[in-house]
mmCIF file with all atom_site columns, N, CA and C in Angstrom:
data_model
loop_
_atom_site.group_PDB
_atom_site.id
_atom_site.type_symbol
_atom_site.label_atom_id
_atom_site.label_alt_id
_atom_site.label_comp_id
_atom_site.label_asym_id
_atom_site.label_entity_id
_atom_site.label_seq_id
_atom_site.pdbx_PDB_ins_code
_atom_site.Cartn_x
_atom_site.Cartn_y
_atom_site.Cartn_z
_atom_site.occupancy
_atom_site.B_iso_or_equiv
_atom_site.pdbx_formal_charge
_atom_site.auth_seq_id
_atom_site.auth_comp_id
_atom_site.auth_asym_id
_atom_site.auth_atom_id
_atom_site.pdbx_PDB_model_num
ATOM 1   N N  . MET A 1 1  ? -28.949 35.396  -26.204 1.00 68.00 ? 76  MET A N  1
ATOM 2   C CA . MET A 1 1  ? -27.750 34.554  -25.420 1.00 68.00 ? 76  MET A CA 1
ATOM 3   C C  . MET A 1 1  ? -28.519 34.024  -24.186 1.00 68.00 ? 76  MET A C  1
ATOM 4   N N  . GLY A 1 2  ? -27.804 32.926  -23.932 1.00 84.00 ? 77  GLY A N  1
ATOM 5   C CA . GLY A 1 2  ? -28.331 32.140  -22.694 1.00 84.00 ? 77  GLY A CA 1
ATOM 6   C C  . GLY A 1 2  ? -27.629 32.692  -21.351 1.00 84.00 ? 77  GLY A C  1
ATOM 7   N N  . GLU A 1 3  ? -27.910 32.290  -20.332 1.00 92.00 ? 78  GLU A N  1
ATOM 8   C CA . GLU A 1 3  ? -27.243 32.684  -18.977 1.00 92.00 ? 78  GLU A CA 1
ATOM 9   C C  . GLU A 1 3  ? -26.045 31.997  -19.009 1.00 92.00 ? 78  GLU A C  1
ATOM 10  N N  . VAL A 1 4  ? -24.982 32.885  -18.273 1.00 93.00 ? 79  VAL A N  1
ATOM 11  C CA . VAL A 1 4  ? -23.830 32.411  -18.273 1.00 93.00 ? 79  VAL A CA 1
ATOM 12  C C  . VAL A 1 4  ? -23.513 31.238  -16.984 1.00 93.00 ? 79  VAL A C  1
ATOM 13  N N  . PRO A 1 5  ? -22.943 30.020  -17.360 1.00 94.00 ? 80  PRO A N  1
ATOM 14  C CA . PRO A 1 5  ? -22.933 29.107  -16.148 1.00 94.00 ? 80  PRO A CA 1
ATOM 15  C C  . PRO A 1 5  ? -22.376 29.754  -14.888 1.00 94.00 ? 80  PRO A C  1
ATOM 16  N N  . GLN A 1 6  ? -22.627 29.093  -13.847 1.00 94.00 ? 81  GLN A N  1
ATOM 17  C CA . GLN A 1 6  ? -21.801 29.800  -12.517 1.00 94.00 ? 81  GLN A CA 1
ATOM 18  C C  . GLN A 1 6  ? -20.299 29.486  -12.399 1.00 94.00 ? 81  GLN A C  1
ATOM 19  N N  . TRP A 1 7  ? -19.940 28.229  -13.063 1.00 92.00 ? 82  TRP A N  1
ATOM 20  C CA . TRP A 1 7  ? -18.587 27.843  -12.891 1.00 92.00 ? 82  TRP A CA 1
ATOM 21  C C  . TRP A 1 7  ? -17.690 28.740  -13.745 1.00 92.00 ? 82  TRP A C  1
ATOM 22  N N  . LEU A 1 8  ? -18.475 29.369  -14.798 1.00 94.00 ? 83  LEU A N  1
ATOM 23  C CA . LEU A 1 8  ? -17.657 30.280  -15.680 1.00 94.00 ? 83  LEU A CA 1
ATOM 24  C C  . LEU A 1 8  ? -17.664 31.723  -15.310 1.00 94.00 ? 83  LEU A C  1
ATOM 25  N N  . GLU A 1 9  ? -18.538 32.089  -14.254 1.00 95.00 ? 84  GLU A N  1
ATOM 26  C CA . GLU A 1 9  ? -18.904 33.466  -13.777 1.00 95.00 ? 84  GLU A CA 1
ATOM 27  C C  . GLU A 1 9  ? -18.351 33.547  -12.453 1.00 95.00 ? 84  GLU A C  1
ATOM 28  N N  . ASP A 1 10 ? -18.279 32.726  -11.659 1.00 96.00 ? 85  ASP A N  1
ATOM 29  C CA . ASP A 1 10 ? -17.979 32.712  -10.246 1.00 96.00 ? 85  ASP A CA 1
ATOM 30  C C  . ASP A 1 10 ? -16.775 32.057  -9.813  1.00 96.00 ? 85  ASP A C  1
ATOM 31  N N  . SER A 1 11 ? -15.604 32.811  -9.316  1.00 97.00 ? 86  SER A N  1
ATOM 32  C CA . SER A 1 11 ? -14.447 32.346  -8.998  1.00 97.00 ? 86  SER A CA 1
ATOM 33  C C  . SER A 1 11 ? -14.694 31.394  -7.725  1.00 97.00 ? 86  SER A C  1
ATOM 34  N N  . ASP A 1 12 ? -15.612 31.626  -6.872  1.00 97.00 ? 87  ASP A N  1
ATOM 35  C CA . ASP A 1 12 ? -15.814 30.640  -5.739  1.00 97.00 ? 87  ASP A CA 1
ATOM 36  C C  . ASP A 1 12 ? -16.294 29.195  -6.078  1.00 97.00 ? 87  ASP A C  1
ATOM 37  N N  . VAL A 1 13 ? -17.049 29.113  -7.437  1.00 97.00 ? 88  VAL A N  1
ATOM 38  C CA . VAL A 1 13 ? -17.469 27.987  -7.835  1.00 97.00 ? 88  VAL A CA 1
ATOM 39  C C  . VAL A 1 13 ? -16.425 27.231  -8.276  1.00 97.00 ? 88  VAL A C  1
ATOM 40  N N  . ARG A 1 14 ? -15.519 27.851  -9.133  1.00 97.00 ? 89  ARG A N  1
ATOM 41  C CA . ARG A 1 14 ? -14.210 27.257  -9.643  1.00 97.00 ? 89  ARG A CA 1
ATOM 42  C C  . ARG A 1 14 ? -13.307 26.756  -8.677  1.00 97.00 ? 89  ARG A C  1
ATOM 43  N N  . ASP A 1 15 ? -13.092 27.452  -7.687  1.00 97.00 ? 90  ASP A N  1
ATOM 44  C CA . ASP A 1 15 ? -12.333 26.978  -6.574  1.00 97.00 ? 90  ASP A CA 1
ATOM 45  C C  . ASP A 1 15 ? -12.876 26.142  -5.821  1.00 97.00 ? 90  ASP A C  1
ATOM 46  N N  . GLY A 1 16 ? -14.313 25.948  -5.668  1.00 98.00 ? 91  GLY A N  1
ATOM 47  C CA . GLY A 1 16 ? -15.007 24.674  -4.905  1.00 98.00 ? 91  GLY A CA 1
ATOM 48  C C  . GLY A 1 16 ? -14.650 23.535  -5.962  1.00 98.00 ? 91  GLY A C  1
ATOM 49  N N  . ILE A 1 17 ? -14.911 23.641  -7.349  1.00 97.00 ? 92  ILE A N  1
ATOM 50  C CA . ILE A 1 17 ? -14.693 22.721  -7.967  1.00 97.00 ? 92  ILE A CA 1
ATOM 51  C C  . ILE A 1 17 ? -13.387 21.883  -7.935  1.00 97.00 ? 92  ILE A C  1
ATOM 52  N N  . ARG A 1 18 ? -12.241 22.919  -8.029  1.00 98.00 ? 93  ARG A N  1
ATOM 53  C CA . ARG A 1 18 ? -10.779 22.312  -7.777  1.00 98.00 ? 93  ARG A CA 1
ATOM 54  C C  . ARG A 1 18 ? -10.733 21.661  -6.643  1.00 98.00 ? 93  ARG A C  1
ATOM 55  N N  . ALA A 1 19 ? -11.363 22.350  -5.540  1.00 98.00 ? 94  ALA A N  1
ATOM 56  C CA . ALA A 1 19 ? -11.216 21.642  -4.148  1.00 98.00 ? 94  ALA A CA 1
ATOM 57  C C  . ALA A 1 19 ? -11.632 20.198  -4.165  1.00 98.00 ? 94  ALA A C  1
ATOM 58  N N  . LEU A 1 20 ? -12.705 19.989  -4.910  1.00 98.00 ? 95  LEU A N  1
ATOM 59  C CA . LEU A 1 20 ? -13.689 18.780  -4.817  1.00 98.00 ? 95  LEU A CA 1
ATOM 60  C C  . LEU A 1 20 ? -12.676 17.862  -5.822  1.00 98.00 ? 95  LEU A C  1
ATOM 61  N N  . VAL A 1 21 ? -12.237 17.958  -6.858  1.00 98.00 ? 96  VAL A N  1
ATOM 62  C CA . VAL A 1 21 ? -11.507 17.160  -7.546  1.00 98.00 ? 96  VAL A CA 1
ATOM 63  C C  . VAL A 1 21 ? -9.953  16.813  -6.714  1.00 98.00 ? 96  VAL A C  1
ATOM 64  N N  . LYS A 1 22 ? -9.478  17.894  -5.992  1.00 98.00 ? 97  LYS A N  1
ATOM 65  C CA . LYS A 1 22 ? -8.330  17.547  -5.340  1.00 98.00 ? 97  LYS A CA 1
ATOM 66  C C  . LYS A 1 22 ? -8.530  16.703  -4.165  1.00 98.00 ? 97  LYS A C  1
ATOM 67  N N  . MET A 1 23 ? -9.854  16.657  -3.607  1.00 98.00 ? 98  MET A N  1
ATOM 68  C CA . MET A 1 23 ? -10.296 15.835  -2.479  1.00 98.00 ? 98  MET A CA 1
ATOM 69  C C  . MET A 1 23 ? -10.308 14.370  -3.146  1.00 98.00 ? 98  MET A C  1
ATOM 70  N N  . GLU A 1 24 ? -11.049 14.288  -4.114  1.00 98.00 ? 99  GLU A N  1
ATOM 71  C CA . GLU A 1 24 ? -11.238 13.085  -4.779  1.00 98.00 ? 99  GLU A CA 1
ATOM 72  C C  . GLU A 1 24 ? -9.899  12.278  -5.073  1.00 98.00 ? 99  GLU A C  1
ATOM 73  N N  . ARG A 1 25 ? -8.997  13.135  -5.567  1.00 98.00 ? 100 ARG A N  1
ATOM 74  C CA . ARG A 1 25 ? -7.704  12.685  -6.045  1.00 98.00 ? 100 ARG A CA 1
ATOM 75  C C  . ARG A 1 25 ? -6.875  12.210  -4.587  1.00 98.00 ? 100 ARG A C  1
ATOM 76  N N  . CYS A 1 26 ? -7.140  12.906  -3.553  1.00 98.00 ? 101 CYS A N  1
ATOM 77  C CA . CYS A 1 26 ? -6.393  12.398  -2.464  1.00 98.00 ? 101 CYS A CA 1
ATOM 78  C C  . CYS A 1 26 ? -7.043  11.170  -1.776  1.00 98.00 ? 101 CYS A C  1
ATOM 79  N N  . LEU A 1 27 ? -8.403  10.999  -1.816  1.00 98.00 ? 102 LEU A N  1
ATOM 80  C CA . LEU A 1 27 ? -8.958  9.855   -1.596  1.00 98.00 ? 102 LEU A CA 1
ATOM 81  C C  . LEU A 1 27 ? -8.637  8.586   -2.416  1.00 98.00 ? 102 LEU A C  1
ATOM 82  N N  . GLU A 1 28 ? -8.592  8.794   -3.692  1.00 98.00 ? 103 GLU A N  1
ATOM 83  C CA . GLU A 1 28 ? -8.164  7.748   -4.644  1.00 98.00 ? 103 GLU A CA 1
ATOM 84  C C  . GLU A 1 28 ? -6.544  7.348   -4.110  1.00 98.00 ? 103 GLU A C  1
ATOM 85  N N  . GLU A 1 29 ? -5.665  8.325   -3.797  1.00 98.00 ? 104 GLU A N  1
ATOM 86  C CA . GLU A 1 29 ? -4.240  8.118   -3.563  1.00 98.00 ? 104 GLU A CA 1
ATOM 87  C C  . GLU A 1 29 ? -4.332  7.413   -2.095  1.00 98.00 ? 104 GLU A C  1
ATOM 88  N N  . GLN A 1 30 ? -5.206  7.702   -1.195  1.00 98.00 ? 105 GLN A N  1
ATOM 89  C CA . GLN A 1 30 ? -5.363  7.084   -0.148  1.00 98.00 ? 105 GLN A CA 1
ATOM 90  C C  . GLN A 1 30 ? -5.674  5.585   -0.109  1.00 98.00 ? 105 GLN A C  1
ATOM 91  N N  . ARG A 1 31 ? -6.468  5.223   -0.990  1.00 98.00 ? 106 ARG A N  1
ATOM 92  C CA . ARG A 1 31 ? -6.983  3.907   -1.304  1.00 98.00 ? 106 ARG A CA 1
ATOM 93  C C  . ARG A 1 31 ? -5.902  3.094   -1.973  1.00 98.00 ? 106 ARG A C  1
ATOM 94  N N  . HIS A 1 32 ? -5.069  3.827   -2.979  1.00 98.00 ? 107 HIS A N  1
ATOM 95  C CA . HIS A 1 32 ? -3.922  3.140   -3.309  1.00 98.00 ? 107 HIS A CA 1
ATOM 96  C C  . HIS A 1 32 ? -2.785  2.774   -2.347  1.00 98.00 ? 107 HIS A C  1
ATOM 97  N N  . LEU A 1 33 ? -2.504  3.848   -1.333  1.00 98.00 ? 108 LEU A N  1
ATOM 98  C CA . LEU A 1 33 ? -1.536  3.510   -0.552  1.00 98.00 ? 108 LEU A CA 1
ATOM 99  C C  . LEU A 1 33 ? -1.983  2.522   0.424   1.00 98.00 ? 108 LEU A C  1
ATOM 100 N N  . GLY A 1 34 ? -3.187  2.518   0.743   1.00 98.00 ? 109 GLY A N  1
ATOM 101 C CA . GLY A 1 34 ? -3.647  1.302   1.685   1.00 98.00 ? 109 GLY A CA 1
ATOM 102 C C  . GLY A 1 34 ? -3.702  -0.134  0.918   1.00 98.00 ? 109 GLY A C  1
ATOM 103 N N  . LEU A 1 35 ? -3.886  0.000   -0.283  1.00 98.00 ? 110 LEU A N  1
ATOM 104 C CA . LEU A 1 35 ? -3.459  -1.380  -1.013  1.00 98.00 ? 110 LEU A CA 1
ATOM 105 C C  . LEU A 1 35 ? -2.076  -1.827  -0.860  1.00 98.00 ? 110 LEU A C  1
ATOM 106 N N  . GLU A 1 36 ? -1.290  -0.806  -1.196  1.00 98.00 ? 111 GLU A N  1
ATOM 107 C CA . GLU A 1 36 ? 0.259   -1.030  -1.092  1.00 98.00 ? 111 GLU A CA 1
ATOM 108 C C  . GLU A 1 36 ? 0.539   -1.399  0.361   1.00 98.00 ? 111 GLU A C  1
ATOM 109 N N  . ALA A 1 37 ? 0.155   -0.606  1.435   1.00 98.00 ? 112 ALA A N  1
ATOM 110 C CA . ALA A 1 37 ? 0.506   -1.211  2.681   1.00 98.00 ? 112 ALA A CA 1
ATOM 111 C C  . ALA A 1 37 ? -0.025  -2.638  2.993   1.00 98.00 ? 112 ALA A C  1
ATOM 112 N N  . ASP A 1 38 ? -1.157  -3.156  2.301   1.00 98.00 ? 113 ASP A N  1
ATOM 113 C CA . ASP A 1 38 ? -1.561  -4.411  2.467   1.00 98.00 ? 113 ASP A CA 1
ATOM 114 C C  . ASP A 1 38 ? -0.554  -5.326  1.922   1.00 98.00 ? 113 ASP A C  1
ATOM 115 N N  . ASN A 1 39 ? -0.068  -4.947  0.631   1.00 98.00 ? 114 ASN A N  1
ATOM 116 C CA . ASN A 1 39 ? 0.713   -6.036  -0.115  1.00 98.00 ? 114 ASN A CA 1
ATOM 117 C C  . ASN A 1 39 ? 2.006   -5.823  0.520   1.00 98.00 ? 114 ASN A C  1
ATOM 118 N N  . MET A 1 40 ? 2.692   -5.012  1.066   1.00 98.00 ? 115 MET A N  1
ATOM 119 C CA . MET A 1 40 ? 3.847   -5.024  1.857   1.00 98.00 ? 115 MET A CA 1
ATOM 120 C C  . MET A 1 40 ? 3.810   -5.751  2.983   1.00 98.00 ? 115 MET A C  1
ATOM 121 N N  . CYS A 1 41 ? 2.714   -5.671  3.618   1.00 98.00 ? 116 CYS A N  1
ATOM 122 C CA . CYS A 1 41 ? 2.410   -6.422  5.214   1.00 98.00 ? 116 CYS A CA 1
ATOM 123 C C  . CYS A 1 41 ? 2.563   -8.001  4.628   1.00 98.00 ? 116 CYS A C  1
ATOM 124 N N  . ARG A 1 42 ? 1.680   -8.396  3.634   1.00 98.00 ? 117 ARG A N  1
ATOM 125 C CA . ARG A 1 42 ? 1.847   -9.633  3.120   1.00 98.00 ? 117 ARG A CA 1
ATOM 126 C C  . ARG A 1 42 ? 3.023   -10.072 2.586   1.00 98.00 ? 117 ARG A C  1
ATOM 127 N N  . TRP A 1 43 ? 3.882   -9.468  1.999   1.00 98.00 ? 118 TRP A N  1
ATOM 128 C CA . TRP A 1 43 ? 5.103   -9.934  1.547   1.00 98.00 ? 118 TRP A CA 1
ATOM 129 C C  . TRP A 1 43 ? 6.077   -10.129 2.701   1.00 98.00 ? 118 TRP A C  1
ATOM 130 N N  . PHE A 1 44 ? 5.888   -9.058  3.818   1.00 98.00 ? 119 PHE A N  1
ATOM 131 C CA . PHE A 1 44 ? 6.522   -9.323  4.792   1.00 98.00 ? 119 PHE A CA 1
ATOM 132 C C  . PHE A 1 44 ? 6.438   -10.557 5.545   1.00 98.00 ? 119 PHE A C  1
ATOM 133 N N  . GLY A 1 45 ? 5.192   -10.705 5.642   1.00 98.00 ? 120 GLY A N  1
ATOM 134 C CA . GLY A 1 45 ? 4.699   -11.925 6.212   1.00 98.00 ? 120 GLY A CA 1
ATOM 135 C C  . GLY A 1 45 ? 5.225   -13.341 5.615   1.00 98.00 ? 120 GLY A C  1
ATOM 136 N N  . TYR A 1 46 ? 5.415   -13.443 4.264   1.00 97.00 ? 121 TYR A N  1
ATOM 137 C CA . TYR A 1 46 ? 5.953   -14.438 3.407   1.00 97.00 ? 121 TYR A CA 1
ATOM 138 C C  . TYR A 1 46 ? 7.315   -14.439 3.923   1.00 97.00 ? 121 TYR A C  1
ATOM 139 N N  . GLU A 1 47 ? 7.965   -13.388 3.767   1.00 97.00 ? 122 GLU A N  1
ATOM 140 C CA . GLU A 1 47 ? 9.763   -13.565 4.118   1.00 97.00 ? 122 GLU A CA 1
ATOM 141 C C  . GLU A 1 47 ? 9.810   -13.848 5.594   1.00 97.00 ? 122 GLU A C  1
ATOM 142 N N  . LEU A 1 48 ? 8.942   -13.264 6.581   1.00 97.00 ? 123 LEU A N  1
ATOM 143 C CA . LEU A 1 48 ? 9.290   -13.893 7.684   1.00 97.00 ? 123 LEU A CA 1
ATOM 144 C C  . LEU A 1 48 ? 8.958   -15.438 8.008   1.00 97.00 ? 123 LEU A C  1
ATOM 145 N N  . ALA A 1 49 ? 7.882   -15.941 7.403   1.00 96.00 ? 124 ALA A N  1
ATOM 146 C CA . ALA A 1 49 ? 7.748   -17.322 7.428   1.00 96.00 ? 124 ALA A CA 1
ATOM 147 C C  . ALA A 1 49 ? 8.887   -17.971 6.676   1.00 96.00 ? 124 ALA A C  1
ATOM 148 N N  . ALA A 1 50 ? 9.268   -17.519 5.626   1.00 95.00 ? 125 ALA A N  1
ATOM 149 C CA . ALA A 1 50 ? 10.599  -18.260 4.912   1.00 95.00 ? 125 ALA A CA 1
ATOM 150 C C  . ALA A 1 50 ? 11.818  -18.263 5.897   1.00 95.00 ? 125 ALA A C  1
ATOM 151 N N  . ILE A 1 51 ? 11.860  -17.271 6.640   1.00 95.00 ? 126 ILE A N  1
ATOM 152 C CA . ILE A 1 51 ? 12.945  -17.055 7.507   1.00 95.00 ? 126 ILE A CA 1
ATOM 153 C C  . ILE A 1 51 ? 12.924  -18.194 8.745   1.00 95.00 ? 126 ILE A C  1
ATOM 154 N N  . HIS A 1 52 ? 11.661  -18.296 9.144   1.00 94.00 ? 127 HIS A N  1
ATOM 155 C CA . HIS A 1 52 ? 11.383  -19.250 10.220  1.00 94.00 ? 127 HIS A CA 1
ATOM 156 C C  . HIS A 1 52 ? 11.638  -20.727 9.623   1.00 94.00 ? 127 HIS A C  1
ATOM 157 N N  . VAL A 1 53 ? 11.213  -21.079 8.419   1.00 94.00 ? 128 VAL A N  1
ATOM 158 C CA . VAL A 1 53 ? 11.362  -22.166 7.894   1.00 94.00 ? 128 VAL A CA 1
ATOM 159 C C  . VAL A 1 53 ? 13.019  -22.471 7.656   1.00 94.00 ? 128 VAL A C  1
ATOM 160 N N  . ALA A 1 54 ? 13.780  -21.589 7.140   1.00 92.00 ? 129 ALA A N  1
ATOM 161 C CA . ALA A 1 54 ? 15.070  -21.668 7.073   1.00 92.00 ? 129 ALA A CA 1
ATOM 162 C C  . ALA A 1 54 ? 15.781  -21.901 8.343   1.00 92.00 ? 129 ALA A C  1
ATOM 163 N N  . LEU A 1 55 ? 15.300  -21.200 9.392   1.00 91.00 ? 130 LEU A N  1
ATOM 164 C CA . LEU A 1 55 ? 15.943  -21.557 10.619  1.00 91.00 ? 130 LEU A CA 1
ATOM 165 C C  . LEU A 1 55 ? 15.645  -22.832 11.445  1.00 91.00 ? 130 LEU A C  1
ATOM 166 N N  . ARG A 1 56 ? 14.420  -23.345 11.260  1.00 90.00 ? 131 ARG A N  1
ATOM 167 C CA . ARG A 1 56 ? 13.933  -24.615 11.679  1.00 90.00 ? 131 ARG A CA 1
ATOM 168 C C  . ARG A 1 56 ? 14.963  -25.610 10.842  1.00 90.00 ? 131 ARG A C  1
ATOM 169 N N  . GLN A 1 57 ? 15.140  -25.568 9.766   1.00 90.00 ? 132 GLN A N  1
ATOM 170 C CA . GLN A 1 57 ? 15.764  -26.559 8.709   1.00 90.00 ? 132 GLN A CA 1
ATOM 171 C C  . GLN A 1 57 ? 17.373  -26.580 9.246   1.00 90.00 ? 132 GLN A C  1
ATOM 172 N N  . SER A 1 58 ? 17.849  -25.140 9.429   1.00 83.00 ? 133 SER A N  1
ATOM 173 C CA . SER A 1 58 ? 19.179  -25.106 10.153  1.00 83.00 ? 133 SER A CA 1
ATOM 174 C C  . SER A 1 58 ? 19.382  -25.895 11.205  1.00 83.00 ? 133 SER A C  1
ATOM 175 N N  . GLU A 1 59 ? 18.615  -25.587 12.161  1.00 77.00 ? 134 GLU A N  1
ATOM 176 C CA . GLU A 1 59 ? 18.578  -26.334 13.627  1.00 77.00 ? 134 GLU A CA 1
ATOM 177 C C  . GLU A 1 59 ? 18.541  -27.857 13.376  1.00 77.00 ? 134 GLU A C  1
ATOM 178 N N  . SER A 1 60 ? 17.519  -28.235 12.492  1.00 78.00 ? 135 SER A N  1
ATOM 179 C CA . SER A 1 60 ? 17.353  -29.632 12.244  1.00 78.00 ? 135 SER A CA 1
ATOM 180 C C  . SER A 1 60 ? 18.718  -30.256 11.688  1.00 78.00 ? 135 SER A C  1
ATOM 181 N N  . GLU A 1 61 ? 19.141  -29.655 10.667  1.00 73.00 ? 136 GLU A N  1
ATOM 182 C CA . GLU A 1 61 ? 20.424  -30.249 10.148  1.00 73.00 ? 136 GLU A CA 1
ATOM 183 C C  . GLU A 1 61 ? 21.598  -30.128 11.168  1.00 73.00 ? 136 GLU A C  1
ATOM 184 N N  . PHE A 1 62 ? 21.776  -29.023 11.836  1.00 64.00 ? 137 PHE A N  1
ATOM 185 C CA . PHE A 1 62 ? 22.807  -28.950 12.953  1.00 64.00 ? 137 PHE A CA 1
ATOM 186 C C  . PHE A 1 62 ? 22.676  -30.185 13.810  1.00 64.00 ? 137 PHE A C  1
ATOM 187 N N  . SER A 1 63 ? 21.248  -30.369 14.395  1.00 71.00 ? 138 SER A N  1
ATOM 188 C CA . SER A 1 63 ? 21.123  -31.436 15.209  1.00 71.00 ? 138 SER A CA 1
ATOM 189 C C  . SER A 1 63 ? 21.391  -32.912 14.561  1.00 71.00 ? 138 SER A C  1
ATOM 190 N N  . HIS A 1 64 ? 21.107  -32.955 13.443  1.00 68.00 ? 139 HIS A N  1
ATOM 191 C CA . HIS A 1 64 ? 21.411  -34.388 12.743  1.00 68.00 ? 139 HIS A CA 1
ATOM 192 C C  . HIS A 1 64 ? 23.009  -34.533 12.665  1.00 68.00 ? 139 HIS A C  1
ATOM 193 N N  . HIS A 1 65 ? 23.631  -33.313 12.324  1.00 64.00 ? 140 HIS A N  1
ATOM 194 C CA . HIS A 1 65 ? 25.055  -33.527 11.903  1.00 64.00 ? 140 HIS A CA 1
ATOM 195 C C  . HIS A 1 65 ? 25.768  -33.790 13.464  1.00 64.00 ? 140 HIS A C  1
ATOM 196 N N  . GLN A 1 66 ? 25.354  -33.082 14.463  1.00 66.00 ? 141 GLN A N  1
ATOM 197 C CA . GLN A 1 66 ? 25.852  -33.339 15.971  1.00 66.00 ? 141 GLN A CA 1
ATOM 198 C C  . GLN A 1 66 ? 25.785  -34.924 16.305  1.00 66.00 ? 141 GLN A C  1
ATOM 199 N N  . ASN A 1 67 ? 24.466  -35.211 16.170  1.00 67.00 ? 142 ASN A N  1
ATOM 200 C CA . ASN A 1 67 ? 24.291  -36.643 16.177  1.00 67.00 ? 142 ASN A CA 1
ATOM 201 C C  . ASN A 1 67 ? 25.057  -37.720 15.445  1.00 67.00 ? 142 ASN A C  1
ATOM 202 N N  . SER A 1 68 ? 25.280  -37.400 14.313  1.00 68.00 ? 143 SER A N  1
ATOM 203 C CA . SER A 1 68 ? 26.231  -38.285 13.533  1.00 68.00 ? 143 SER A CA 1
ATOM 204 C C  . SER A 1 68 ? 27.658  -38.312 13.829  1.00 68.00 ? 143 SER A C  1
ATOM 205 N N  . LEU A 1 69 ? 28.090  -37.209 14.746  1.00 64.00 ? 144 LEU A N  1
ATOM 206 C CA . LEU A 1 69 ? 29.368  -37.132 15.344  1.00 64.00 ? 144 LEU A CA 1
ATOM 207 C C  . LEU A 1 69 ? 29.495  -37.883 16.483  1.00 64.00 ? 144 LEU A C  1
ATOM 208 N N  . SER A 1 70 ? 28.510  -38.020 17.180  1.00 63.00 ? 145 SER A N  1
ATOM 209 C CA . SER A 1 70 ? 28.437  -38.853 18.423  1.00 63.00 ? 145 SER A CA 1
ATOM 210 C C  . SER A 1 70 ? 28.683  -40.275 18.280  1.00 63.00 ? 145 SER A C  1
#
């Protein structure tokens, strides 16, 4: 019979493997959260730009309306 693999025989090796897998999952989640944060910032920027456009249009329409009353 062959030699027993360390991961099967040694609980420290198994713990190390679990820790490595957990760390990899955390790094993957961190990357996903970073992408999500970028998407949220981009969306917020689009919304803010739309608000600025709406405010400028409102001011322009208000001024035009005021001038037509004079």
